[in-house]
């Protein structure tokens, strides 16, 4: 019996926490380590792995970003807050991507 192999499967490795885009620090660029397309609860989504967390981007941007998802590594994402959309009850995350220096 290979005890090392069994224990490697049994041990839980620390995972990054999943945060919403709105939980990122306001106006602070966060480096994107990896980006990938995943199947989420409501369909396809873009997942960003940041230094300390994982963030799912809003579904409204998936179509525009999906063809470029592999190129996002090394860029930074900046959350600028939420903006009212149609009325006071609907708000959307305002964010952008920046090239790394």
PDB file of C-alpha atoms in Angstrom:
ATOM      1  CA  UNK A   1       0.000   0.000   0.000  1.00  0.00           C
ATOM      2  CA  UNK A   2       1.357   3.425  -1.014  1.00  0.00           C
ATOM      3  CA  UNK A   3       0.521   5.555   2.019  1.00  0.00           C
ATOM      4  CA  UNK A   4       1.923   8.765   0.487  1.00  0.00           C
ATOM      5  CA  UNK A   5      -0.386   8.449  -2.523  1.00  0.00           C
ATOM      6  CA  UNK A   6      -3.424   7.824  -0.326  1.00  0.00           C
ATOM      7  CA  UNK A   7      -2.592  10.715   2.016  1.00  0.00           C
ATOM      8  CA  UNK A   8      -2.040  13.120  -0.881  1.00  0.00           C
ATOM      9  CA  UNK A   9      -5.661  12.548  -1.903  1.00  0.00           C
ATOM     10  CA  UNK A  10      -6.974  12.776   1.659  1.00  0.00           C
ATOM     11  CA  UNK A  11      -5.247  16.028   2.586  1.00  0.00           C
ATOM     12  CA  UNK A  12      -7.149  19.247   1.970  1.00  0.00           C
ATOM     13  CA  UNK A  13      -5.066  21.989   0.406  1.00  0.00           C
ATOM     14  CA  UNK A  14      -5.872  25.631   1.154  1.00  0.00           C
ATOM     15  CA  UNK A  15      -8.101  27.171  -1.489  1.00  0.00           C
ATOM     16  CA  UNK A  16      -8.578  30.799  -2.429  1.00  0.00           C
ATOM     17  CA  UNK A  17     -11.847  32.348  -1.344  1.00  0.00           C
ATOM     18  CA  UNK A  18     -14.488  33.188  -3.924  1.00  0.00           C
ATOM     19  CA  UNK A  19     -15.448  36.864  -3.751  1.00  0.00           C
ATOM     20  CA  UNK A  20     -17.858  38.940  -5.734  1.00  0.00           C
ATOM     21  CA  UNK A  21     -16.511  41.721  -7.913  1.00  0.00           C
ATOM     22  CA  UNK A  22     -18.117  44.229  -5.529  1.00  0.00           C
ATOM     23  CA  UNK A  23     -15.947  42.934  -2.669  1.00  0.00           C
ATOM     24  CA  UNK A  24     -12.716  44.048  -4.357  1.00  0.00           C
ATOM     25  CA  UNK A  25     -11.058  47.169  -2.984  1.00  0.00           C
ATOM     26  CA  UNK A  26     -12.451  50.239  -4.718  1.00  0.00           C
ATOM     27  CA  UNK A  27     -10.174  51.650  -7.457  1.00  0.00           C
ATOM     28  CA  UNK A  28      -7.308  49.275  -6.537  1.00  0.00           C
ATOM     29  CA  UNK A  29      -5.847  47.293  -9.463  1.00  0.00           C
ATOM     30  CA  UNK A  30      -5.710  43.532  -8.831  1.00  0.00           C
ATOM     31  CA  UNK A  31      -3.395  41.409 -10.984  1.00  0.00           C
ATOM     32  CA  UNK A  32      -5.034  38.582 -12.942  1.00  0.00           C
ATOM     33  CA  UNK A  33      -3.037  35.360 -12.524  1.00  0.00           C
ATOM     34  CA  UNK A  34      -5.319  33.262 -14.737  1.00  0.00           C
ATOM     35  CA  UNK A  35      -8.643  33.675 -16.496  1.00  0.00           C
ATOM     36  CA  UNK A  36     -10.890  30.935 -17.807  1.00  0.00           C
ATOM     37  CA  UNK A  37     -14.346  30.197 -19.129  1.00  0.00           C
ATOM     38  CA  UNK A  38     -16.439  28.081 -16.785  1.00  0.00           C
ATOM     39  CA  UNK A  39     -20.003  26.839 -16.653  1.00  0.00           C
ATOM     40  CA  UNK A  40     -21.644  28.688 -13.784  1.00  0.00           C
ATOM     41  CA  UNK A  41     -25.008  28.519 -12.076  1.00  0.00           C
ATOM     42  CA  UNK A  42     -26.626  30.691 -14.752  1.00  0.00           C
ATOM     43  CA  UNK A  43     -24.604  29.578 -17.782  1.00  0.00           C
ATOM     44  CA  UNK A  44     -21.126  30.388 -19.099  1.00  0.00           C
ATOM     45  CA  UNK A  45     -19.063  32.832 -17.037  1.00  0.00           C
ATOM     46  CA  UNK A  46     -15.532  34.184 -16.831  1.00  0.00           C
ATOM     47  CA  UNK A  47     -13.546  33.285 -13.718  1.00  0.00           C
ATOM     48  CA  UNK A  48     -10.536  35.389 -12.715  1.00  0.00           C
ATOM     49  CA  UNK A  49      -7.907  34.038 -10.351  1.00  0.00           C
ATOM     50  CA  UNK A  50      -6.380  36.956  -8.476  1.00  0.00           C
ATOM     51  CA  UNK A  51      -3.526  36.919  -5.970  1.00  0.00           C
ATOM     52  CA  UNK A  52      -5.712  36.255  -2.928  1.00  0.00           C
ATOM     53  CA  UNK A  53      -9.122  35.311  -4.301  1.00  0.00           C
ATOM     54  CA  UNK A  54     -11.234  34.097  -7.189  1.00  0.00           C
ATOM     55  CA  UNK A  55     -13.785  36.404  -8.820  1.00  0.00           C
ATOM     56  CA  UNK A  56     -16.604  35.618 -11.238  1.00  0.00           C
ATOM     57  CA  UNK A  57     -17.295  38.419 -13.709  1.00  0.00           C
ATOM     58  CA  UNK A  58     -20.882  39.506 -14.376  1.00  0.00           C
ATOM     59  CA  UNK A  59     -22.649  37.444 -17.029  1.00  0.00           C
ATOM     60  CA  UNK A  60     -23.308  40.565 -19.120  1.00  0.00           C
ATOM     61  CA  UNK A  61     -19.625  40.720 -20.157  1.00  0.00           C
ATOM     62  CA  UNK A  62     -19.062  37.028 -20.930  1.00  0.00           C
ATOM     63  CA  UNK A  63     -19.798  37.318 -24.658  1.00  0.00           C
ATOM     64  CA  UNK A  64     -17.408  40.224 -25.169  1.00  0.00           C
ATOM     65  CA  UNK A  65     -14.569  38.819 -23.059  1.00  0.00           C
ATOM     66  CA  UNK A  66     -14.794  35.094 -23.918  1.00  0.00           C
ATOM     67  CA  UNK A  67     -12.789  35.324 -27.184  1.00  0.00           C
ATOM     68  CA  UNK A  68      -9.983  37.132 -25.326  1.00  0.00           C
ATOM     69  CA  UNK A  69      -9.982  35.208 -22.044  1.00  0.00           C
ATOM     70  CA  UNK A  70      -6.551  33.650 -22.612  1.00  0.00           C
ATOM     71  CA  UNK A  71      -5.001  37.090 -23.139  1.00  0.00           C
ATOM     72  CA  UNK A  72      -6.182  38.435 -19.743  1.00  0.00           C
ATOM     73  CA  UNK A  73      -3.319  36.793 -17.816  1.00  0.00           C
ATOM     74  CA  UNK A  74      -0.995  39.555 -16.684  1.00  0.00           C
ATOM     75  CA  UNK A  75      -3.636  42.271 -16.962  1.00  0.00           C
ATOM     76  CA  UNK A  76      -5.207  43.919 -13.926  1.00  0.00           C
ATOM     77  CA  UNK A  77      -8.875  44.358 -13.069  1.00  0.00           C
ATOM     78  CA  UNK A  78     -10.080  47.516 -11.309  1.00  0.00           C
ATOM     79  CA  UNK A  79     -13.479  47.767  -9.604  1.00  0.00           C
ATOM     80  CA  UNK A  80     -14.867  51.334  -9.627  1.00  0.00           C
ATOM     81  CA  UNK A  81     -18.092  50.757  -7.704  1.00  0.00           C
ATOM     82  CA  UNK A  82     -21.679  50.124  -8.702  1.00  0.00           C
ATOM     83  CA  UNK A  83     -23.840  52.307 -10.903  1.00  0.00           C
ATOM     84  CA  UNK A  84     -27.610  52.554 -11.065  1.00  0.00           C
ATOM     85  CA  UNK A  85     -29.128  50.740 -13.999  1.00  0.00           C
ATOM     86  CA  UNK A  86     -32.647  51.708 -15.123  1.00  0.00           C
ATOM     87  CA  UNK A  87     -33.816  52.489 -11.589  1.00  0.00           C
ATOM     88  CA  UNK A  88     -32.595  52.672  -8.026  1.00  0.00           C
ATOM     89  CA  UNK A  89     -33.061  48.938  -7.418  1.00  0.00           C
ATOM     90  CA  UNK A  90     -30.844  47.629 -10.213  1.00  0.00           C
ATOM     91  CA  UNK A  91     -27.128  48.284  -9.931  1.00  0.00           C
ATOM     92  CA  UNK A  92     -24.290  46.951 -12.042  1.00  0.00           C
ATOM     93  CA  UNK A  93     -20.605  46.630 -11.250  1.00  0.00           C
ATOM     94  CA  UNK A  94     -18.436  49.233 -12.978  1.00  0.00           C
ATOM     95  CA  UNK A  95     -14.969  47.817 -13.700  1.00  0.00           C
ATOM     96  CA  UNK A  96     -12.209  47.844 -16.293  1.00  0.00           C
ATOM     97  CA  UNK A  97      -9.065  46.001 -17.326  1.00  0.00           C
ATOM     98  CA  UNK A  98      -5.622  47.615 -17.374  1.00  0.00           C
ATOM     99  CA  UNK A  99      -2.359  46.437 -18.863  1.00  0.00           C
ATOM    100  CA  UNK A 100       0.234  45.533 -16.256  1.00  0.00           C
ATOM    101  CA  UNK A 101       3.189  47.845 -15.994  1.00  0.00           C
TER     102      UNK A 101
END
